[in-house]
Coordinates of C-alpha atoms and ligand atoms in Angstrom, one line a residue:
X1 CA 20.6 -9.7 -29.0
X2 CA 20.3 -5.8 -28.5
X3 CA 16.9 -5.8 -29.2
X4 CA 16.0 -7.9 -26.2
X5 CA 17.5 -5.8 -24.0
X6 CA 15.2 -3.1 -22.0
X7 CA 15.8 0.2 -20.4
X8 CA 13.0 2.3 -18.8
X9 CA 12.7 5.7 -18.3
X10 CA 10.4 6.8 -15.8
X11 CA 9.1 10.7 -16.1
X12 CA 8.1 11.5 -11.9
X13 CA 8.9 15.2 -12.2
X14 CA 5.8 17.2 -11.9
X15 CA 4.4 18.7 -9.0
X16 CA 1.1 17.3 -8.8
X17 CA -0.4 20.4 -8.0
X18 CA -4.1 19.2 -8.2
X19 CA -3.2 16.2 -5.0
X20 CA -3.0 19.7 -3.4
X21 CA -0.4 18.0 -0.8
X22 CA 3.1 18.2 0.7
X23 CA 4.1 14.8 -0.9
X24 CA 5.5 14.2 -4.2
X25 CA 2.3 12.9 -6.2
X26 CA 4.2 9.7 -7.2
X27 CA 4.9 9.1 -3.5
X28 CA 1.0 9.0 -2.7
X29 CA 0.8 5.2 -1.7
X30 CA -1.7 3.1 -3.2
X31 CA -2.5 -0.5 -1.6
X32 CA 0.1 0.5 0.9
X33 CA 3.0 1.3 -1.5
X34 CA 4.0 4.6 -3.1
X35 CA 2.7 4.5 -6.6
X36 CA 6.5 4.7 -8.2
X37 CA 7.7 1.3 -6.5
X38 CA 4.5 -0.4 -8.0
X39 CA 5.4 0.7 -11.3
X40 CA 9.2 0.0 -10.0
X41 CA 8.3 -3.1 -9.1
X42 CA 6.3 -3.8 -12.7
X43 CA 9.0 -2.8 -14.7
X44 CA 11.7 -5.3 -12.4
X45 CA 9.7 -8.6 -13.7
X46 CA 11.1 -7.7 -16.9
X47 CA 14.7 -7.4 -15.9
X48 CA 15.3 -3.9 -17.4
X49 CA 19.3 -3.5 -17.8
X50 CA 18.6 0.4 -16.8
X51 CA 16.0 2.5 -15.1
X52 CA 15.8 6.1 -14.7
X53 CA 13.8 8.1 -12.6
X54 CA 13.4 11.4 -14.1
X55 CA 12.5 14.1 -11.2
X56 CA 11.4 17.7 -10.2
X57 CA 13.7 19.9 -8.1
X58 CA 13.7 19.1 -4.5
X59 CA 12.6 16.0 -5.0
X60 CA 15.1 14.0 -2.9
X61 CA 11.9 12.3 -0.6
X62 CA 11.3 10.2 -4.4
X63 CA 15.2 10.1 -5.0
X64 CA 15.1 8.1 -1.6
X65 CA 12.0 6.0 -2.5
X66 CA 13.3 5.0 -6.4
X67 CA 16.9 4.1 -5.1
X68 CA 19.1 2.5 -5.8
X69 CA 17.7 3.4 -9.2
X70 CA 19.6 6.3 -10.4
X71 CA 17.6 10.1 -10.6
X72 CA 18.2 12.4 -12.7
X73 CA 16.5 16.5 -12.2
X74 CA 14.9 18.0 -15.2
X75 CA 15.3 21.7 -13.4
X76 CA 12.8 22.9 -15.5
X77 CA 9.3 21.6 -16.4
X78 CA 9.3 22.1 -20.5
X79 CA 7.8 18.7 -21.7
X80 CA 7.5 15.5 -21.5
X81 CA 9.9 15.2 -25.1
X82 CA 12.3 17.3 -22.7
X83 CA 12.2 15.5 -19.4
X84 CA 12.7 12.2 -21.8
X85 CA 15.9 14.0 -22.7
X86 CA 17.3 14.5 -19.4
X87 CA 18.3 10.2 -19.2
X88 CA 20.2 11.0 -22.6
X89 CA 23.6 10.5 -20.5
X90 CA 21.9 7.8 -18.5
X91 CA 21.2 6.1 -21.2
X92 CA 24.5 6.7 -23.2
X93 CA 25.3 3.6 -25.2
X94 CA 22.0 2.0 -24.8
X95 CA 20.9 0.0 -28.1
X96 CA 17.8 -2.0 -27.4
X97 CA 14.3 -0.9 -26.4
X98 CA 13.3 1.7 -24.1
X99 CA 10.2 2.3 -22.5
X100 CA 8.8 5.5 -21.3
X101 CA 6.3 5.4 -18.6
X102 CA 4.7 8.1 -16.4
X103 CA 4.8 7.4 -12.8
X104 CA 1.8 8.2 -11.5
X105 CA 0.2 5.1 -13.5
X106 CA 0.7 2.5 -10.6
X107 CA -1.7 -0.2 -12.2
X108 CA 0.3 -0.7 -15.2
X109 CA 0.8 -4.5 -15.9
X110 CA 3.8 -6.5 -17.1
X111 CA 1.7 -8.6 -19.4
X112 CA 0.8 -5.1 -21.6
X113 CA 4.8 -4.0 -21.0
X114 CA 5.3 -7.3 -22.8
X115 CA 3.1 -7.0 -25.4
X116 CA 4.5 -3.6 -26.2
X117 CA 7.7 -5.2 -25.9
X118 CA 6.9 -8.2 -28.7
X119 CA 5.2 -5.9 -31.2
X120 CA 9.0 -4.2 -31.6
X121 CA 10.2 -7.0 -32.1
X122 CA 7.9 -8.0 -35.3
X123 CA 9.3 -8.1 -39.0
X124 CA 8.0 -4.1 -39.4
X125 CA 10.4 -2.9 -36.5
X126 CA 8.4 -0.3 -36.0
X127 CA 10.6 2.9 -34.1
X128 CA 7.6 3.5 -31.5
X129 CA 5.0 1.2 -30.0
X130 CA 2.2 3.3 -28.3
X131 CA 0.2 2.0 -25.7
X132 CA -3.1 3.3 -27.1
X133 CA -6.8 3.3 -24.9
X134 CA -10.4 3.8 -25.7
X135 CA -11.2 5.8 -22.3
X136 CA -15.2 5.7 -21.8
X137 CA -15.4 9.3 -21.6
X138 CA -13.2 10.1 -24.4
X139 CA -11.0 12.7 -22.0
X140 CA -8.6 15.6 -23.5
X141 CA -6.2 12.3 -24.4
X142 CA -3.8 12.7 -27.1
X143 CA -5.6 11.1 -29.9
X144 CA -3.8 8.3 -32.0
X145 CA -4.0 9.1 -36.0
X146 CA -4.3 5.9 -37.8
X147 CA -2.8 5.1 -41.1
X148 CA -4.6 3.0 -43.9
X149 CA -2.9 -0.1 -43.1
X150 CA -3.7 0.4 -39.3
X151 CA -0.1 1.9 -38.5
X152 CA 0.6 5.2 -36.4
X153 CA 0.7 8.2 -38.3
X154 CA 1.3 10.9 -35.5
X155 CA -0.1 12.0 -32.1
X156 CA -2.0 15.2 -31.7
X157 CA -2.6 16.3 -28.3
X158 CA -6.2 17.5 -27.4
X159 CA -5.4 21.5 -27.0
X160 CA -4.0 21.7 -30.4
X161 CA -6.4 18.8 -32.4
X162 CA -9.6 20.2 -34.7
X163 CA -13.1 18.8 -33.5
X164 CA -13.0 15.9 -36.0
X165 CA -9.3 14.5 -33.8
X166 CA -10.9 15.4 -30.9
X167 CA -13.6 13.1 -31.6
X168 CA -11.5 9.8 -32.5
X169 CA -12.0 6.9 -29.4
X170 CA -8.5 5.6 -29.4
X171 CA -5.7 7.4 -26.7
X172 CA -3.0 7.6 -26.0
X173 CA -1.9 6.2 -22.7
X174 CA 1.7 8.1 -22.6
X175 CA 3.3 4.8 -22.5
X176 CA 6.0 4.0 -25.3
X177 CA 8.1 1.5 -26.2
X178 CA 10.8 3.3 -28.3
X179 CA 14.1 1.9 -30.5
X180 CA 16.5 3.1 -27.8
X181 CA 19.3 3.9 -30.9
X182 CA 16.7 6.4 -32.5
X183 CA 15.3 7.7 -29.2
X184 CA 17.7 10.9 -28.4
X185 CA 18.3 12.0 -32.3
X186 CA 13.9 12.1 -32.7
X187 CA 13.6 14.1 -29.1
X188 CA 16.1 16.7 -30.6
X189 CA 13.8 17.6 -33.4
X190 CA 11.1 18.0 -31.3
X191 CA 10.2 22.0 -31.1
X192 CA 8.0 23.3 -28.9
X193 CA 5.1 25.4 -31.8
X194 CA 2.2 23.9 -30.3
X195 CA -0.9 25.2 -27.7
X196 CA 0.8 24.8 -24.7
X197 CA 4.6 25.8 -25.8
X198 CA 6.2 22.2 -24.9
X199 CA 8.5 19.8 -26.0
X200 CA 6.0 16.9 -26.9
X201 CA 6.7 13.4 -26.7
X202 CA 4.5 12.5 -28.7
X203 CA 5.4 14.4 -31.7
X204 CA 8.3 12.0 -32.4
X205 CA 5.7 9.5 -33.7
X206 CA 5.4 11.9 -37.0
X207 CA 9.4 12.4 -37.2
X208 CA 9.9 8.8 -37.2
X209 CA 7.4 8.5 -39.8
X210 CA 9.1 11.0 -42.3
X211 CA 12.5 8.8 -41.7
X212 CA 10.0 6.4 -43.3
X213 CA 10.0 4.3 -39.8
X214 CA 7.0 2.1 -39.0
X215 CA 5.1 3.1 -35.5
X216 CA 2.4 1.0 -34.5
X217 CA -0.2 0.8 -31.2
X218 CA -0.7 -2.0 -28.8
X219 CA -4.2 -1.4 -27.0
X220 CA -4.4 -1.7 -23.1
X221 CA -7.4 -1.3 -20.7
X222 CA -8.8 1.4 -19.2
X223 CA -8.7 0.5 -15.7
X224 CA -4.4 -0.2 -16.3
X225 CA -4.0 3.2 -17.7
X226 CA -5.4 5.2 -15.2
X227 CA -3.4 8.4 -14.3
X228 CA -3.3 10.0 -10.9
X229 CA -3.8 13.4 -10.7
X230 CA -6.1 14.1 -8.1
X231 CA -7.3 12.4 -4.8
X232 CA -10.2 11.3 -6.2
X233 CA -8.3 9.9 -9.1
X234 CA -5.9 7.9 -6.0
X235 CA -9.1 6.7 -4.9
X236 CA -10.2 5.5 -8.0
X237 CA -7.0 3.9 -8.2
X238 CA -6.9 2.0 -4.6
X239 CA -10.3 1.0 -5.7
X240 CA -9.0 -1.1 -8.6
X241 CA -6.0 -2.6 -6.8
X242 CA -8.2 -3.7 -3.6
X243 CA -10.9 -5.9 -6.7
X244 CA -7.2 -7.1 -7.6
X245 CA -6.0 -8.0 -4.1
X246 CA -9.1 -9.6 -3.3
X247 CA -9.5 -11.3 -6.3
X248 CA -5.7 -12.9 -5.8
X249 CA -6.2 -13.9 -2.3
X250 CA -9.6 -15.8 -3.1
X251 CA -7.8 -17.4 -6.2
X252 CA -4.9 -18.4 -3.2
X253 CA -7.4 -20.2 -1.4
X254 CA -8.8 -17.6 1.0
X255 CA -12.8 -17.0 1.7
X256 CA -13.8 -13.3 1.9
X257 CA -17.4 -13.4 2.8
X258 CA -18.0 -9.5 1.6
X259 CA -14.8 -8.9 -0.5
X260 CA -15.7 -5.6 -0.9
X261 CA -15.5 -4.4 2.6
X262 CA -11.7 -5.9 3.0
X263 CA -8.9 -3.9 2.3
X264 CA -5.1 -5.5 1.5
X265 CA -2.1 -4.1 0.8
X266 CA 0.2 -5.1 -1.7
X267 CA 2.1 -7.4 0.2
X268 CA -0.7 -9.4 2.0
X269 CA -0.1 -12.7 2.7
X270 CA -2.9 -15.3 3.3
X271 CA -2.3 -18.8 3.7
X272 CA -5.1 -22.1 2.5
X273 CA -8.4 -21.8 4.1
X274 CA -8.0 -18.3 6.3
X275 CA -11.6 -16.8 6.2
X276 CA -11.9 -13.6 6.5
X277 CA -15.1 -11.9 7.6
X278 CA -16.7 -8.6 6.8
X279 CA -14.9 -5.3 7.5
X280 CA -11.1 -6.2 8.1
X281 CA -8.2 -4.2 6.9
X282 CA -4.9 -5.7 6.2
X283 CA -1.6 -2.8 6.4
X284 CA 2.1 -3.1 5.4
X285 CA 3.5 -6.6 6.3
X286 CA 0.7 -8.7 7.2
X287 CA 1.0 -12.5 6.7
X288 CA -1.8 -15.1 7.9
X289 CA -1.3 -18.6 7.7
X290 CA -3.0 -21.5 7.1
X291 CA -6.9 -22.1 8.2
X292 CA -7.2 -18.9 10.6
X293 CA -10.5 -17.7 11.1
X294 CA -10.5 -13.4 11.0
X295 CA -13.7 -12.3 12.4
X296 CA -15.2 -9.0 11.7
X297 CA -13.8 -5.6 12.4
X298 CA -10.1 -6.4 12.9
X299 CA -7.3 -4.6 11.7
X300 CA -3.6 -5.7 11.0
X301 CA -0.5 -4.0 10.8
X302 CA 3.3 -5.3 10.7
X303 CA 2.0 -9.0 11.8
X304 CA 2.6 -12.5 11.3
X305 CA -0.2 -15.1 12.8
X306 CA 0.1 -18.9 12.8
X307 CA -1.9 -21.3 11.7
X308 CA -5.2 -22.0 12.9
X309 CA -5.8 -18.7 15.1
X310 CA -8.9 -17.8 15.4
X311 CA -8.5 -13.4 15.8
X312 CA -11.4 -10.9 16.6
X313 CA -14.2 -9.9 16.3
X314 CA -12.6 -6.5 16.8
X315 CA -9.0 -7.3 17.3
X316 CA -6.4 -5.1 16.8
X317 CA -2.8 -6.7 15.6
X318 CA 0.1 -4.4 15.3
X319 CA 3.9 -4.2 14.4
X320 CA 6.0 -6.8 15.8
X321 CA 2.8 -9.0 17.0
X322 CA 4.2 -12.8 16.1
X323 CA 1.3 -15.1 17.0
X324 CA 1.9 -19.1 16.9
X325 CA -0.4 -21.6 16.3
X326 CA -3.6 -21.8 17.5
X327 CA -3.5 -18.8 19.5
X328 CA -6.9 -17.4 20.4
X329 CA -7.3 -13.0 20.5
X330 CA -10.9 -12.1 21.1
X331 CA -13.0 -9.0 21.2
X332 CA -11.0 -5.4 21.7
X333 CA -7.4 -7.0 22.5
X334 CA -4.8 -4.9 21.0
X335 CA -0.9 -6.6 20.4
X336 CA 2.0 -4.7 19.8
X337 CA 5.7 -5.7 19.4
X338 CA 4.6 -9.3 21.1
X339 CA 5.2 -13.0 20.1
X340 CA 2.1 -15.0 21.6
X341 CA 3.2 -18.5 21.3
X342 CA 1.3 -21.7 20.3
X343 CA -2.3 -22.3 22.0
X344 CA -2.1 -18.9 23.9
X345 CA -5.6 -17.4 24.5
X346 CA -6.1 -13.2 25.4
X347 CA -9.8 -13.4 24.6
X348 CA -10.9 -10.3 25.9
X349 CA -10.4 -6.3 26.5
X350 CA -6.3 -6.4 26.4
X351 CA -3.5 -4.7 25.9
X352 CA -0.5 -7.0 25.6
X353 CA 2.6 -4.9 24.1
X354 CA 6.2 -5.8 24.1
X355 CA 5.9 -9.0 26.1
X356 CA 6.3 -12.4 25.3
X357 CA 2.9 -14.8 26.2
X358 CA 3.9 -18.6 26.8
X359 CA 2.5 -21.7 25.1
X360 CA -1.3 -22.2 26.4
X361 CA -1.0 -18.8 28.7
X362 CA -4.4 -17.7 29.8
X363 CA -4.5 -13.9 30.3
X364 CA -7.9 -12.6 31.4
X365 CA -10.4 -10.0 30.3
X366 CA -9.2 -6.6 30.9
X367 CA -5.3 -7.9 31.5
X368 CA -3.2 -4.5 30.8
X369 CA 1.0 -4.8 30.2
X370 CA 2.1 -1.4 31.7
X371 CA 5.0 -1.6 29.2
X372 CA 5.7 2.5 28.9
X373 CA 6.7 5.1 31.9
X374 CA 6.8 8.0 29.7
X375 CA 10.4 7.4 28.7
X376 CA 11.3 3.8 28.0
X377 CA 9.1 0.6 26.9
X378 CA 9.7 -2.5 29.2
X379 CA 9.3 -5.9 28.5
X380 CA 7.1 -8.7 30.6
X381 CA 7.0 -12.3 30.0
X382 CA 4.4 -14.4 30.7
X383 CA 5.6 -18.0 31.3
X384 CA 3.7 -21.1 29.2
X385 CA 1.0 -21.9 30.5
X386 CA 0.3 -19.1 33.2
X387 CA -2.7 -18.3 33.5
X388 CA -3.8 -14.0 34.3
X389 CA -6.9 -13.0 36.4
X390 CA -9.0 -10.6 35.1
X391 CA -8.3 -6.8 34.9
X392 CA -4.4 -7.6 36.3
X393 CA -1.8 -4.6 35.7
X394 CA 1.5 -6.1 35.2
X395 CA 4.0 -3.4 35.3
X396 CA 7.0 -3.8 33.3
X397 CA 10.1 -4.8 33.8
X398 CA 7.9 -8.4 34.9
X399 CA 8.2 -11.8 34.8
X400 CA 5.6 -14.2 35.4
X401 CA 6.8 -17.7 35.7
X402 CA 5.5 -20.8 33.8
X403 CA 2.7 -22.4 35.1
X404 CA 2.3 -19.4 37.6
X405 CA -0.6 -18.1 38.4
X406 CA -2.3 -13.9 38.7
X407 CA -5.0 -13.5 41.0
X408 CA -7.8 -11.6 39.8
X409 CA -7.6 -7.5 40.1
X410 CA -3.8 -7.7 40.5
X411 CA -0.8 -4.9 39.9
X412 CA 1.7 -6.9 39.7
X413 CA 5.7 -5.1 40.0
X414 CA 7.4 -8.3 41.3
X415 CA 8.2 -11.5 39.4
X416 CA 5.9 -14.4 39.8
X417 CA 8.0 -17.6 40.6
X418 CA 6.8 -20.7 38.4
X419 CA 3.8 -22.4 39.9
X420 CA 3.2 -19.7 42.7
X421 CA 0.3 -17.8 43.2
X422 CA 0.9 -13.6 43.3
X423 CA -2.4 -11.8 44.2
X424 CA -1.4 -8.1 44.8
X425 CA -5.1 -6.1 45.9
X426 CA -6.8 -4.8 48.6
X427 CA -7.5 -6.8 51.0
X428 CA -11.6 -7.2 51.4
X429 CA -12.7 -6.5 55.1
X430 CA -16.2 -7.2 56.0
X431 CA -19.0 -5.5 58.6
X432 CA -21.6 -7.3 59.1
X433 CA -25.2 -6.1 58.9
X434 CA -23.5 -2.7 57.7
X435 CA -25.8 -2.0 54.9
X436 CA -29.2 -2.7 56.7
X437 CA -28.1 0.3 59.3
X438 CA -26.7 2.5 56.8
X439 CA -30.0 2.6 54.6
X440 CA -32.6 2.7 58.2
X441 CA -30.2 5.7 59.1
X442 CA -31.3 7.5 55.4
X443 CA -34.5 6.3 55.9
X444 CA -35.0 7.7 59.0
X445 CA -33.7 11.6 57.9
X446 CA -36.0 11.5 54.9
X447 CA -39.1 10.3 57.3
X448 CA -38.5 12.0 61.0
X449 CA -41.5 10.8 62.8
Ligands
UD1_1 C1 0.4 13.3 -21.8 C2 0.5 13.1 -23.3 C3 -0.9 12.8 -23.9 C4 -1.5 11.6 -23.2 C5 -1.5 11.9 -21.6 C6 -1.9 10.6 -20.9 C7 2.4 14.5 -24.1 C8 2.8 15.7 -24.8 N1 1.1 14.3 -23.9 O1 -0.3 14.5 -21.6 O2 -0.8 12.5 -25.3 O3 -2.8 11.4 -23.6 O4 -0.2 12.2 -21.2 O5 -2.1 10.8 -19.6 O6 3.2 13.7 -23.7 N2 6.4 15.3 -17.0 C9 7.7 15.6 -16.6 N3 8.3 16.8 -17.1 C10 7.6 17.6 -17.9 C11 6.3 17.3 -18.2 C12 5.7 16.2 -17.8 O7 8.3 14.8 -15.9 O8 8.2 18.6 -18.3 C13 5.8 14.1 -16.5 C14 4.6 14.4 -15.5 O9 5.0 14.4 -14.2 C15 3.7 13.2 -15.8 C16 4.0 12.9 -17.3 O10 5.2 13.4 -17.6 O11 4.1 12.0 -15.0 C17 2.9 13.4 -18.2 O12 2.8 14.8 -18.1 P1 1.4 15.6 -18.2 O13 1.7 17.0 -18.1 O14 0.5 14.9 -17.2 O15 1.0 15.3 -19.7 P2 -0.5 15.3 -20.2 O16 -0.8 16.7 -20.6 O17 -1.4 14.6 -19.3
MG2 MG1 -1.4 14.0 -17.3

C-alpha cells in the first residue's frame, strides 16, 4: 500500500548564524552525535524508502555526515516552502507520505513520527498532519488556526499574525507529515507576499484547504520539539538527552548514585549491576559490563571494560583501552590503546598506553610505558602475572615476560625473561656516620667558638 510507504525530507540548509561557529549548526553534536544523525537515526526505525538531506552551499562537512543519504543544495536561502522544493526530483515518483523535519531538532521521537504517521492514515485523509506544541513561553511560533470541528485551517507565522493569533497557545513545531502526491503541486502555489518575503511552508495548510483537503494536528511535547539555534539552546538540548540517557541506563539495570552529575553519550553501554558514582563522564564508544563498580571522577572514551572491574576513583580510560574481567585501575591511572586482561591490577599513578598487561599482572604506583619518542608509538607487553615495582619506566619496544618480575625504581630497555628478576637503578653505596659529620661541620661555621 502506497500510503504506508515513507519518505523524509530533511531541511539542514541554514547557516546557523546565532551558534556563531565554523561548524554547520546541524553538525553541533549533542550526547556525542551530530544533531542530524540523531534525527537520521529517528527517522531509520521507521524504514523510510527515501531520505533527503536538503543543504546550504559549501556544506559538504554535512554531505559527509548524512551519507549515504543523498544531498541536495538549495543555492539560495528563500524559504522553507522552497528548500522543500529542492527534493522535487529526489522525490520524483514518490506516492505515500512524506515528512518534513528540520534538522536541528535532535530530540524528536519515533513514537510522535508515528503518531503523525497513523493520523494520515485515518478515514479523513487529511493532506497535512502538523505536529503542533503548546511552548510555555508562547515564542514567535507559527500559530495553528483551528477549525470548528478541531481541523487545521491555515498557519500564520508570528511576523505577519494580528495580536489576537499571536496570542493562541498551540505551535507549530515545523514538523509535517504531508500526502507525498499533493506535496510539489501545493509548494508551487506558494508565493512569497508575507513579512519576511519567503516561500512558506506552512502556507500550504490553507491551499490544501481550498482544494477542500482535510489538515489536522497531532500534539507533541515541548521538550521533543526543541530547536537549536543557539549554544545555549545546544545546551538545553544535551540537558534533555543526558535525564534520557540516565533514565535508560537505570531502567537497564545500572545504579547512578547522583544521576545528575553523569554524563553519557548516545551510544553508552552499561551492563546489570555497574554502579556508577558521582561525577563520571561516558564519551563516544563506551561499553561497561556486568557488576563493575565506577568510582567517582572517572572519565571514558573509546572503551570496553569487563565484568566485575572495579575503575577509579579518578581513572582515566581512553580509545582502544580493552579491560578483562576483574581488572582493578585505581586512583590517577590513565589507559590508552591497551587490552588489560582478566584480574590485572594498575592501582595507582599510571600511565599504561599501547601495551598489553597479562592476566593477574601487578604494575605498581607510578609505573610509566615510555610508548612515544617523538616520532613513533611502541608497544610493551607485560607477561600474566608479572608483577612491576613502583615508579618503573619501561621503555618501548619491551617485553616483560610472564611471571617476571621489575624491581622497584627501574628503566627498563631490555626484555625481561619469564620468571627473572630485572632491576635497572643506581646502585646505593653507603658511608657510614656521614651525616653526623656533615651536620657538626655546619654546626661548627654557624657557631665558631
Ligand atoms: C519555522 C516555521 C514556523 C515554526 C518554526 C518552528 C515556516 C515558514 N515557519 O519558522 O511556523 O513555528 O519553524 O521552529 O516554515 N531552512 C532551509 N532553507 C530555507 C529556510 C529554512 O533549509 O530557505 C531550514 C532551516 O535551516 C531550519 C528550518 O528550515 O532548519 C526552519 O527555518 P527557520 O528559518 O528556522 O524557520 P522559522 O522562522 O523558525
Ligand atoms: Mg527556526
Amino acid at each position: 500500500m502506497t500510503e504506508d510507504k515513507i519518505a523524509v525530507i530533511v531541511l539542514a540548509a541554514g547557516m546557523g548564524t546565532r551558534m556563531k561557529s565554523d561548524l554547520p549548526k546541524v553538525l553541533h553534536p549533542v550526547a556525542g552525535r551530530p544533531m542530524v544523525s540523531h534525527l537520521l537515526a529517528t527517522v531509520a526505525a521507521l524504514s523510510p524508502e527515501r531520505v533527503v538531506v536538503v543543504v546550504g552551499p559549501g556544506m559538504e562537512a554535512v554531505e559527509r555526515a548524512v551519507a549515504p543519504h543523498p544531498t541536495v543544495v538549495q543555492a539560495e536561502r528563500l524559504g522553507t516552502a522552497h528548500a522543500v522544493a529542492q527534493a522535487r526530483a529526489a522525490l520524483e515518483g514518490f506516492a505515500g507520505t512524506v515528512l518534513v523535519l528540520y534538522g536541528d531538532t535532535p530530540l524528536l521521537t519515533g513514537d510522535t513520527l508515528r503518531a503523525m504517521l497513523a493520523r494520515r492514515r485515518a478515514a479523513d485523509a487529511p493532506a497535512v498532519v502538523v505536529l503542533g506544541f503548546t511552548p510555555a513561553g508562547g515564542g514567535d511560533y507559527g500559530r495553528l488556526l483551528l477549525g470548528p470541528q478541531g481541523g487545521l485551517d491555515g498557519i500564520i507565522e508570528y511576523k505577519d499574525a494580528t495580536p489576537e493569533q499571536r496570542a493562541l497557545p498551540l505551535c507549530n513545531s515545523g514538523v509535517m507529515a504531508v500526502e507525498g502526491g499533493a506535496l510539489f503541486g501545493l509548494l508551487d502555489r506558494v508565493g512569497n507576499a508575507n513579512a519576511k518575503g519567503e516561500y512558506y511552508l506552512t502556507d500550504i495548510v490553507a491551499l490544501a484547504r481550498a482544494d477542500g483537503r482535510a489538515c489536522a494536528v497531532v500534539q507533541g511535547a515541548e521538550e521533543e520539539l526543541l530547536g537549536v539555534n543557539s549554544r545555549a539552546e545546544l545546551a538545553a538540548a544535551e540537558a534533555i538527552a543526558q535525564k534520557r540517557l540516565r533514565a535508560a541506563a537505570m531502567a537497564a539495570g545500572a545504579t547512578l548514585i547522583a544521576p545528575e552529575t553523569v554524563f553519557f553519550s548516545w551510544d553508552t553501554v552499561l551492563g546489570r549491576d555497574v554502579l556508577v558514582e558521582p561525577n563520571v563522564v561516558f564519551g563516544p564508544a563506551v561499553r561497561v559490563g556486568d557488576g563493575v563498580e565506577i568510582r567517582a571522577f572517572c572519565h571514558f572514551t573509546g572503551v570496553s571494560v569487563g565484568a566485575g572491574c572495579i575503575i577509579g576513583p579518578f581513572a582515566r580510560l581512553r580509545p582502544g583501552a580493552r579491560l578483562g574481567e576483574g581488572v582493578h585501575i585505581g586512583n590517577f591511572v590513565e589507559v590508552k590503546q591497551a587490552a588489560v586482561e582478566d584480574g590485572a591490577k594498575i592501582n595507582h599513578l599510571s600511565y599504561v598506553g599501547d601495551a598489553r598487561v597479562g592476566a593477574g599482572a601487578n604494575v605498581g604506583a607510578g609505573t610509566i610505558t615510555c610508548n612515544y619518542d617523538g616520532f613513533d608509538k611502541h608497544f610493551t607487553e607485560i607477561g600474566a602475572g608479572a608483577f612491576i615495582g613502583s615508579n618503573s619506566s619501561l621503555v618501548a619496544p619491551v617485553r616483560v615476560g610472564d611471571g617476571a618480575t621489575v624491581g622497584a625504581g627501574s628503566v627498563i630497555t631490555k626484555n625481561v625473561a619469564e620468571k627473572a628478576l630485572a632491576v635497572a637503578r643506581g646502585a646505593q653505596m653507603e658511608l657510614p656516620a656521614w651525616s653526623e659529620r656533615f651536620r657538626a661541620r655546619h654546626q661548627k661555621k654557624a657557631d665558631p667558638q
